[in-house]
mmCIF file of C-alpha atoms in Angstrom:
data_model
loop_
_atom_site.group_PDB
_atom_site.id
_atom_site.type_symbol
_atom_site.label_atom_id
_atom_site.label_comp_id
_atom_site.label_asym_id
_atom_site.label_seq_id
_atom_site.Cartn_x
_atom_site.Cartn_y
_atom_site.Cartn_z
ATOM 1 C CA UNK A 1 -5.439 -2.955 -19.457
ATOM 2 C CA UNK A 2 -5.213 -4.245 -15.819
ATOM 3 C CA UNK A 3 -8.455 -5.909 -15.003
ATOM 4 C CA UNK A 4 -7.388 -8.756 -12.415
ATOM 5 C CA UNK A 5 -5.168 -8.130 -9.525
ATOM 6 C CA UNK A 6 -3.937 -10.818 -6.919
ATOM 7 C CA UNK A 7 -2.740 -9.688 -3.512
ATOM 8 C CA UNK A 8 -0.778 -11.571 -0.801
ATOM 9 C CA UNK A 9 -2.565 -10.649 2.465
ATOM 10 C CA UNK A 10 -0.127 -10.375 5.398
ATOM 11 C CA UNK A 11 -1.421 -12.470 8.280
ATOM 12 C CA UNK A 12 0.505 -10.733 10.950
ATOM 13 C CA UNK A 13 -1.208 -8.317 13.264
ATOM 14 C CA UNK A 14 0.181 -5.379 11.698
ATOM 15 C CA UNK A 15 -0.362 -6.680 8.307
ATOM 16 C CA UNK A 16 -3.543 -4.772 6.756
ATOM 17 C CA UNK A 17 -1.397 -2.163 4.916
ATOM 18 C CA UNK A 18 -1.042 -4.289 1.477
ATOM 19 C CA UNK A 19 -4.512 -5.367 1.370
ATOM 20 C CA UNK A 20 -5.971 -1.742 1.905
ATOM 21 C CA UNK A 21 -3.496 -0.448 -0.699
ATOM 22 C CA UNK A 22 -4.280 -3.125 -3.194
ATOM 23 C CA UNK A 23 -8.202 -2.378 -2.639
ATOM 24 C CA UNK A 24 -7.193 1.411 -3.681
ATOM 25 C CA UNK A 25 -5.390 0.083 -6.875
ATOM 26 C CA UNK A 26 -8.251 -2.155 -7.717
ATOM 27 C CA UNK A 27 -10.678 0.753 -7.272
ATOM 28 C CA UNK A 28 -8.600 3.095 -9.319
ATOM 29 C CA UNK A 29 -8.059 0.718 -12.243
ATOM 30 C CA UNK A 30 -11.620 -0.650 -12.058
ATOM 31 C CA UNK A 31 -10.270 -4.277 -11.617
ATOM 32 C CA UNK A 32 -11.234 -7.305 -9.988
ATOM 33 C CA UNK A 33 -9.288 -8.072 -6.884
ATOM 34 C CA UNK A 34 -8.395 -11.512 -5.251
ATOM 35 C CA UNK A 35 -7.102 -11.498 -1.895
ATOM 36 C CA UNK A 36 -5.161 -14.632 -0.648
ATOM 37 C CA UNK A 37 -4.454 -15.457 3.189
ATOM 38 C CA UNK A 38 -2.240 -18.501 3.968
ATOM 39 C CA UNK A 39 -3.072 -20.781 6.570
ATOM 40 C CA UNK A 40 0.670 -21.815 7.200
ATOM 41 C CA UNK A 41 1.449 -25.433 8.441
ATOM 42 C CA UNK A 42 2.572 -25.814 11.757
ATOM 43 C CA UNK A 43 6.109 -25.615 12.337
ATOM 44 C CA UNK A 44 7.113 -26.877 15.866
ATOM 45 C CA UNK A 45 10.498 -28.159 17.116
ATOM 46 C CA UNK A 46 10.727 -31.908 18.318
ATOM 47 C CA UNK A 47 10.570 -32.285 22.026
ATOM 48 C CA UNK A 48 13.672 -33.720 24.070
ATOM 49 C CA UNK A 49 11.891 -36.930 24.223
ATOM 50 C CA UNK A 50 11.895 -37.040 20.302
ATOM 51 C CA UNK A 51 8.393 -36.438 19.334
ATOM 52 C CA UNK A 52 5.916 -33.219 18.861
ATOM 53 C CA UNK A 53 3.359 -32.978 21.378
ATOM 54 C CA UNK A 54 -0.204 -32.956 19.420
ATOM 55 C CA UNK A 55 -1.443 -30.101 21.635
ATOM 56 C CA UNK A 56 1.389 -27.953 20.540
ATOM 57 C CA UNK A 57 0.888 -28.624 16.747
ATOM 58 C CA UNK A 58 -2.968 -27.926 17.351
ATOM 59 C CA UNK A 59 -2.423 -24.791 19.065
ATOM 60 C CA UNK A 60 -0.122 -23.486 16.313
ATOM 61 C CA UNK A 61 -2.753 -24.709 13.756
ATOM 62 C CA UNK A 62 -5.482 -22.841 15.416
ATOM 63 C CA UNK A 63 -3.375 -19.580 15.620
ATOM 64 C CA UNK A 64 -2.483 -19.842 11.878
ATOM 65 C CA UNK A 65 -6.165 -20.208 11.003
ATOM 66 C CA UNK A 66 -7.267 -17.478 13.270
ATOM 67 C CA UNK A 67 -4.540 -15.147 11.782
ATOM 68 C CA UNK A 68 -5.811 -16.048 8.257
ATOM 69 C CA UNK A 69 -9.481 -15.521 8.957
ATOM 70 C CA UNK A 70 -8.779 -11.929 10.513
ATOM 71 C CA UNK A 71 -6.747 -11.227 7.259
ATOM 72 C CA UNK A 72 -9.604 -11.951 5.150
ATOM 73 C CA UNK A 73 -12.222 -10.173 7.423
ATOM 74 C CA UNK A 74 -10.122 -6.984 7.176
ATOM 75 C CA UNK A 75 -9.976 -7.326 3.259
ATOM 76 C CA UNK A 76 -13.739 -8.131 2.891
ATOM 77 C CA UNK A 77 -14.569 -4.919 5.090
ATOM 78 C CA UNK A 78 -12.245 -2.810 2.848
ATOM 79 C CA UNK A 79 -13.577 -4.249 -0.499
ATOM 80 C CA UNK A 80 -17.271 -4.009 0.570
ATOM 81 C CA UNK A 81 -16.632 -0.371 1.659
ATOM 82 C CA UNK A 82 -14.830 0.400 -1.804
ATOM 83 C CA UNK A 83 -17.514 -1.258 -3.697
ATOM 84 C CA UNK A 84 -15.264 -3.248 -5.729
ATOM 85 C CA UNK A 85 -15.442 -6.781 -7.462
ATOM 86 C CA UNK A 86 -13.419 -8.689 -5.048
ATOM 87 C CA UNK A 87 -12.909 -12.409 -3.998
ATOM 88 C CA UNK A 88 -11.291 -13.630 -0.823
ATOM 89 C CA UNK A 89 -9.464 -16.776 -0.692
ATOM 90 C CA UNK A 90 -7.958 -18.809 2.118
ATOM 91 C CA UNK A 91 -5.638 -21.748 1.303
ATOM 92 C CA UNK A 92 -3.163 -23.983 3.234
ATOM 93 C CA UNK A 93 0.481 -23.677 2.587
ATOM 94 C CA UNK A 94 3.883 -24.532 4.156
ATOM 95 C CA UNK A 95 6.416 -21.998 4.829
ATOM 96 C CA UNK A 96 8.801 -23.492 2.149
ATOM 97 C CA UNK A 97 5.942 -23.652 -0.609
ATOM 98 C CA UNK A 98 3.878 -20.483 0.007
ATOM 99 C CA UNK A 99 6.103 -18.246 -2.281
ATOM 100 C CA UNK A 100 6.087 -20.654 -5.295
ATOM 101 C CA UNK A 101 2.297 -21.368 -4.686
ATOM 102 C CA UNK A 102 1.449 -17.439 -4.645
ATOM 103 C CA UNK A 103 3.937 -17.106 -7.785
ATOM 104 C CA UNK A 104 2.164 -19.661 -9.770
ATOM 105 C CA UNK A 105 -1.233 -18.257 -8.751
ATOM 106 C CA UNK A 106 -0.022 -14.803 -9.838
ATOM 107 C CA UNK A 107 0.835 -16.159 -13.566
ATOM 108 C CA UNK A 108 -3.059 -15.919 -14.214
ATOM 109 C CA UNK A 109 -3.693 -12.280 -13.244
ATOM 110 C CA UNK A 110 -2.676 -9.248 -14.911
ATOM 111 C CA UNK A 111 -0.863 -7.887 -11.803
ATOM 112 C CA UNK A 112 0.329 -9.029 -8.231
ATOM 113 C CA UNK A 113 0.661 -6.994 -5.243
ATOM 114 C CA UNK A 114 2.788 -7.937 -2.029
ATOM 115 C CA UNK A 115 3.845 -6.305 1.076
ATOM 116 C CA UNK A 116 7.405 -5.356 2.272
ATOM 117 C CA UNK A 117 8.561 -7.760 4.936
ATOM 118 C CA UNK A 118 8.636 -5.921 8.455
ATOM 119 C CA UNK A 119 11.931 -6.263 10.230
ATOM 120 C CA UNK A 120 12.165 -8.974 12.958
ATOM 121 C CA UNK A 121 8.190 -9.763 12.583
ATOM 122 C CA UNK A 122 8.111 -12.008 9.446
ATOM 123 C CA UNK A 123 10.211 -13.258 6.673
ATOM 124 C CA UNK A 124 7.542 -14.710 4.522
ATOM 125 C CA UNK A 125 6.483 -11.472 2.664
ATOM 126 C CA UNK A 126 10.321 -11.466 1.711
ATOM 127 C CA UNK A 127 9.996 -14.707 0.487
ATOM 128 C CA UNK A 128 6.818 -14.236 -1.484
ATOM 129 C CA UNK A 129 7.921 -10.955 -2.966
ATOM 130 C CA UNK A 130 11.151 -12.536 -4.388
ATOM 131 C CA UNK A 131 9.546 -15.765 -5.728
ATOM 132 C CA UNK A 132 6.814 -13.507 -7.251
ATOM 133 C CA UNK A 133 9.148 -11.224 -8.983
ATOM 134 C CA UNK A 134 11.331 -13.971 -10.470
ATOM 135 C CA UNK A 135 8.834 -16.783 -10.965
ATOM 136 C CA UNK A 136 5.354 -15.387 -11.768
ATOM 137 C CA UNK A 137 6.047 -13.563 -15.148
ATOM 138 C CA UNK A 138 3.921 -10.816 -14.092
ATOM 139 C CA UNK A 139 4.581 -7.293 -12.797
ATOM 140 C CA UNK A 140 4.609 -6.833 -9.204
ATOM 141 C CA UNK A 141 3.965 -3.982 -6.942
ATOM 142 C CA UNK A 142 5.504 -4.062 -3.508
ATOM 143 C CA UNK A 143 3.920 -2.001 -0.845
ATOM 144 C CA UNK A 144 5.930 -0.570 2.216
ATOM 145 C CA UNK A 145 4.923 -1.667 5.351
ATOM 146 C CA UNK A 146 4.678 1.950 6.662
ATOM 147 C CA UNK A 147 2.441 2.849 3.836
ATOM 148 C CA UNK A 148 -0.513 4.802 4.798
ATOM 149 C CA UNK A 149 -1.728 6.477 1.670
ATOM 150 C CA UNK A 150 -3.961 5.006 -1.157
ATOM 151 C CA UNK A 151 -2.682 4.287 -4.488
ATOM 152 C CA UNK A 152 -1.640 7.491 -6.190
ATOM 153 C CA UNK A 153 0.294 8.419 -9.397
ATOM 154 C CA UNK A 154 0.318 12.260 -9.393
ATOM 155 C CA UNK A 155 4.372 12.000 -9.308
ATOM 156 C CA UNK A 156 5.646 9.013 -10.926
ATOM 157 C CA UNK A 157 9.492 8.027 -10.985
ATOM 158 C CA UNK A 158 10.714 5.621 -13.443
ATOM 159 C CA UNK A 159 14.154 4.194 -12.929
ATOM 160 C CA UNK A 160 16.023 3.953 -16.302
ATOM 161 C CA UNK A 161 19.041 2.315 -17.352
ATOM 162 C CA UNK A 162 18.352 1.191 -20.544
ATOM 163 C CA UNK A 163 18.244 -2.711 -19.521
ATOM 164 C CA UNK A 164 15.781 -5.340 -20.497
ATOM 165 C CA UNK A 165 14.130 -5.508 -17.042
ATOM 166 C CA UNK A 166 13.898 -1.795 -17.030
ATOM 167 C CA UNK A 167 12.269 -1.803 -20.488
ATOM 168 C CA UNK A 168 9.760 -4.417 -19.243
ATOM 169 C CA UNK A 169 8.834 -2.630 -16.151
ATOM 170 C CA UNK A 170 8.058 0.638 -18.161
ATOM 171 C CA UNK A 171 5.814 -1.567 -20.342
ATOM 172 C CA UNK A 172 4.075 -3.192 -17.584
ATOM 173 C CA UNK A 173 3.684 0.362 -15.646
ATOM 174 C CA UNK A 174 1.988 2.062 -18.888
ATOM 175 C CA UNK A 175 -1.273 0.710 -18.431
ATOM 176 C CA UNK A 176 -1.170 1.400 -14.577
ATOM 177 C CA UNK A 177 0.234 5.025 -14.768
ATOM 178 C CA UNK A 178 -1.599 5.969 -17.778
ATOM 179 C CA UNK A 179 -3.652 9.111 -15.851
ATOM 180 C CA UNK A 180 -0.353 10.262 -14.031
ATOM 181 C CA UNK A 181 0.063 13.763 -13.367
ATOM 182 C CA UNK A 182 3.629 13.870 -14.056
ATOM 183 C CA UNK A 183 6.243 11.084 -15.029
ATOM 184 C CA UNK A 184 9.702 11.742 -14.065
ATOM 185 C CA UNK A 185 12.706 9.247 -15.653
ATOM 186 C CA UNK A 186 15.463 8.911 -13.600
ATOM 187 C CA UNK A 187 19.164 7.825 -14.846
ATOM 188 C CA UNK A 188 21.638 7.425 -12.251
ATOM 189 C CA UNK A 189 25.124 8.409 -13.532
ATOM 190 C CA UNK A 190 27.836 5.889 -13.334
ATOM 191 C CA UNK A 191 31.535 5.621 -14.547
ATOM 192 C CA UNK A 192 31.101 2.632 -16.658
ATOM 193 C CA UNK A 193 30.370 4.644 -19.728
ATOM 194 C CA UNK A 194 27.360 2.704 -20.301
ATOM 195 C CA UNK A 195 24.927 3.986 -22.958
ATOM 196 C CA UNK A 196 21.728 5.098 -21.224
ATOM 197 C CA UNK A 197 19.738 6.092 -24.326
ATOM 198 C CA UNK A 198 19.874 4.344 -27.833
ATOM 199 C CA UNK A 199 19.447 6.969 -30.674
ATOM 200 C CA UNK A 200 16.005 7.021 -32.198
ATOM 201 C CA UNK A 201 14.699 4.964 -29.333
ATOM 202 C CA UNK A 202 14.388 7.604 -26.621
ATOM 203 C CA UNK A 203 12.376 6.434 -23.649
ATOM 204 C CA UNK A 204 11.077 9.769 -22.979
ATOM 205 C CA UNK A 205 9.678 10.266 -26.098
ATOM 206 C CA UNK A 206 8.085 6.966 -25.968
ATOM 207 C CA UNK A 207 6.217 7.527 -22.996
ATOM 208 C CA UNK A 208 4.956 11.182 -24.493
ATOM 209 C CA UNK A 209 3.565 9.248 -27.240
ATOM 210 C CA UNK A 210 1.412 7.367 -24.795
ATOM 211 C CA UNK A 211 0.068 10.857 -23.490
ATOM 212 C CA UNK A 212 2.229 11.064 -20.489
ATOM 213 C CA UNK A 213 3.883 14.137 -19.319
ATOM 214 C CA UNK A 214 7.600 13.365 -19.082
ATOM 215 C CA UNK A 215 10.771 14.831 -17.756
ATOM 216 C CA UNK A 216 14.120 13.347 -17.937
ATOM 217 C CA UNK A 217 16.665 13.805 -15.239
ATOM 218 C CA UNK A 218 20.399 12.438 -14.874
ATOM 219 C CA UNK A 219 21.490 12.352 -11.177
ATOM 220 C CA UNK A 220 24.661 11.496 -9.726
ATOM 221 C CA UNK A 221 24.922 8.482 -7.492
ATOM 222 C CA UNK A 222 28.089 9.893 -5.659
ATOM 223 C CA UNK A 223 29.621 7.698 -3.066
ATOM 224 C CA UNK A 224 26.211 6.339 -1.947
ATOM 225 C CA UNK A 225 24.437 3.009 -2.917
ATOM 226 C CA UNK A 226 22.288 3.277 -6.055
ATOM 227 C CA UNK A 227 19.377 2.146 -4.407
ATOM 228 C CA UNK A 228 19.901 4.704 -1.737
ATOM 229 C CA UNK A 229 20.255 7.422 -4.214
ATOM 230 C CA UNK A 230 17.076 6.346 -6.035
ATOM 231 C CA UNK A 231 15.044 6.562 -2.765
ATOM 232 C CA UNK A 232 16.678 9.747 -1.884
ATOM 233 C CA UNK A 233 15.688 11.534 -4.938
ATOM 234 C CA UNK A 234 12.276 9.926 -4.613
ATOM 235 C CA UNK A 235 11.927 11.650 -1.187
ATOM 236 C CA UNK A 236 13.202 15.211 -2.729
ATOM 237 C CA UNK A 237 10.768 14.883 -5.493
ATOM 238 C CA UNK A 238 7.968 13.783 -3.603
ATOM 239 C CA UNK A 239 7.306 10.982 -5.755
ATOM 240 C CA UNK A 240 4.290 8.874 -5.012
ATOM 241 C CA UNK A 241 5.017 5.695 -7.129
ATOM 242 C CA UNK A 242 8.430 4.170 -8.394
ATOM 243 C CA UNK A 243 8.649 1.776 -11.512
ATOM 244 C CA UNK A 244 12.111 -0.110 -11.953
ATOM 245 C CA UNK A 245 13.411 -3.374 -13.290
ATOM 246 C CA UNK A 246 13.946 -6.301 -10.916
ATOM 247 C CA UNK A 247 17.319 -7.760 -11.072
ATOM 248 C CA UNK A 248 18.596 -11.040 -9.896
ATOM 249 C CA UNK A 249 18.702 -14.735 -10.570
ATOM 250 C CA UNK A 250 17.585 -18.116 -8.985
ATOM 251 C CA UNK A 251 20.169 -20.460 -8.005
ATOM 252 C CA UNK A 252 18.937 -23.715 -6.706
ATOM 253 C CA UNK A 253 15.733 -22.509 -5.589
ATOM 254 C CA UNK A 254 17.479 -19.823 -3.654
ATOM 255 C CA UNK A 255 16.934 -16.144 -5.065
ATOM 256 C CA UNK A 256 19.750 -13.760 -5.313
ATOM 257 C CA UNK A 257 18.760 -10.198 -5.668
ATOM 258 C CA UNK A 258 20.729 -7.680 -7.412
ATOM 259 C CA UNK A 259 22.240 -5.036 -5.224
ATOM 260 C CA UNK A 260 19.648 -2.170 -6.160
ATOM 261 C CA UNK A 261 16.974 -4.551 -6.022
ATOM 262 C CA UNK A 262 17.758 -5.655 -2.465
ATOM 263 C CA UNK A 263 18.332 -2.126 -1.422
ATOM 264 C CA UNK A 264 14.805 -1.127 -2.235
ATOM 265 C CA UNK A 265 13.235 -4.339 -0.898
ATOM 266 C CA UNK A 266 14.873 -3.587 2.379
ATOM 267 C CA UNK A 267 14.564 0.305 2.493
ATOM 268 C CA UNK A 268 11.602 1.341 0.310
ATOM 269 C CA UNK A 269 9.704 4.359 1.388
ATOM 270 C CA UNK A 270 7.043 4.301 -1.521
ATOM 271 C CA UNK A 271 5.141 1.815 -3.599
ATOM 272 C CA UNK A 272 7.437 0.130 -6.302
ATOM 273 C CA UNK A 273 6.352 -1.623 -9.474
ATOM 274 C CA UNK A 274 9.045 -4.264 -10.301
ATOM 275 C CA UNK A 275 9.382 -6.412 -13.225
ATOM 276 C CA UNK A 276 11.777 -9.110 -14.310
#
């Protein structure tokens, strides 16, 4: 069961989407929700004279505190209106360290929720999302910055390729999608001859035994990117929630996403649960 959720609250002016979605998740799952807003340390260039003017540092610090306060106020208003158990938390972090900080916090929760990075506005959501996926050891829901609808699992799409990470994502998703109206398992055809199903361990039957209504579909990726093929099918089937394994690795503190995972991070049009 999912009873303890953490969400990274975006501190951009347009960043209330992820907090509102997280509130709807917590309400649906009857879970406690902790909302974290980071006050980022000032990052200012050294002046031509070789020093950083104190007033410049102070202005940026005040701006960062104001942004975090605004995110917390929006979160508190939403949790009060929903009547859920919630805790707002403001904490300081550097731009370089916030992702690791949030991922370590997320290890003590059942589920982490983060927002998709908005193009040309803030890269911090991207860093926090990648770090949380690889380092938290917990399932993560990433919410598109264009998301308007609350949490729904009327039509869930599971991306399946028989891999370890896909299996992990399915297992992590079951408590979240247990009341789904319909679950569609989507397998993207490939020319590699990879065995998608192991005899005696059919993933559709496995989910059906959990009481879920399941359809299995094999689609052709054609000449387009697999991530694009999955998102196109999600749109065509009116999916409102996607589940997939998160691929990639960490190299010298740099996170290298797999191609499909990167496509989803950049172009997602619906909330996606990812597990690594």
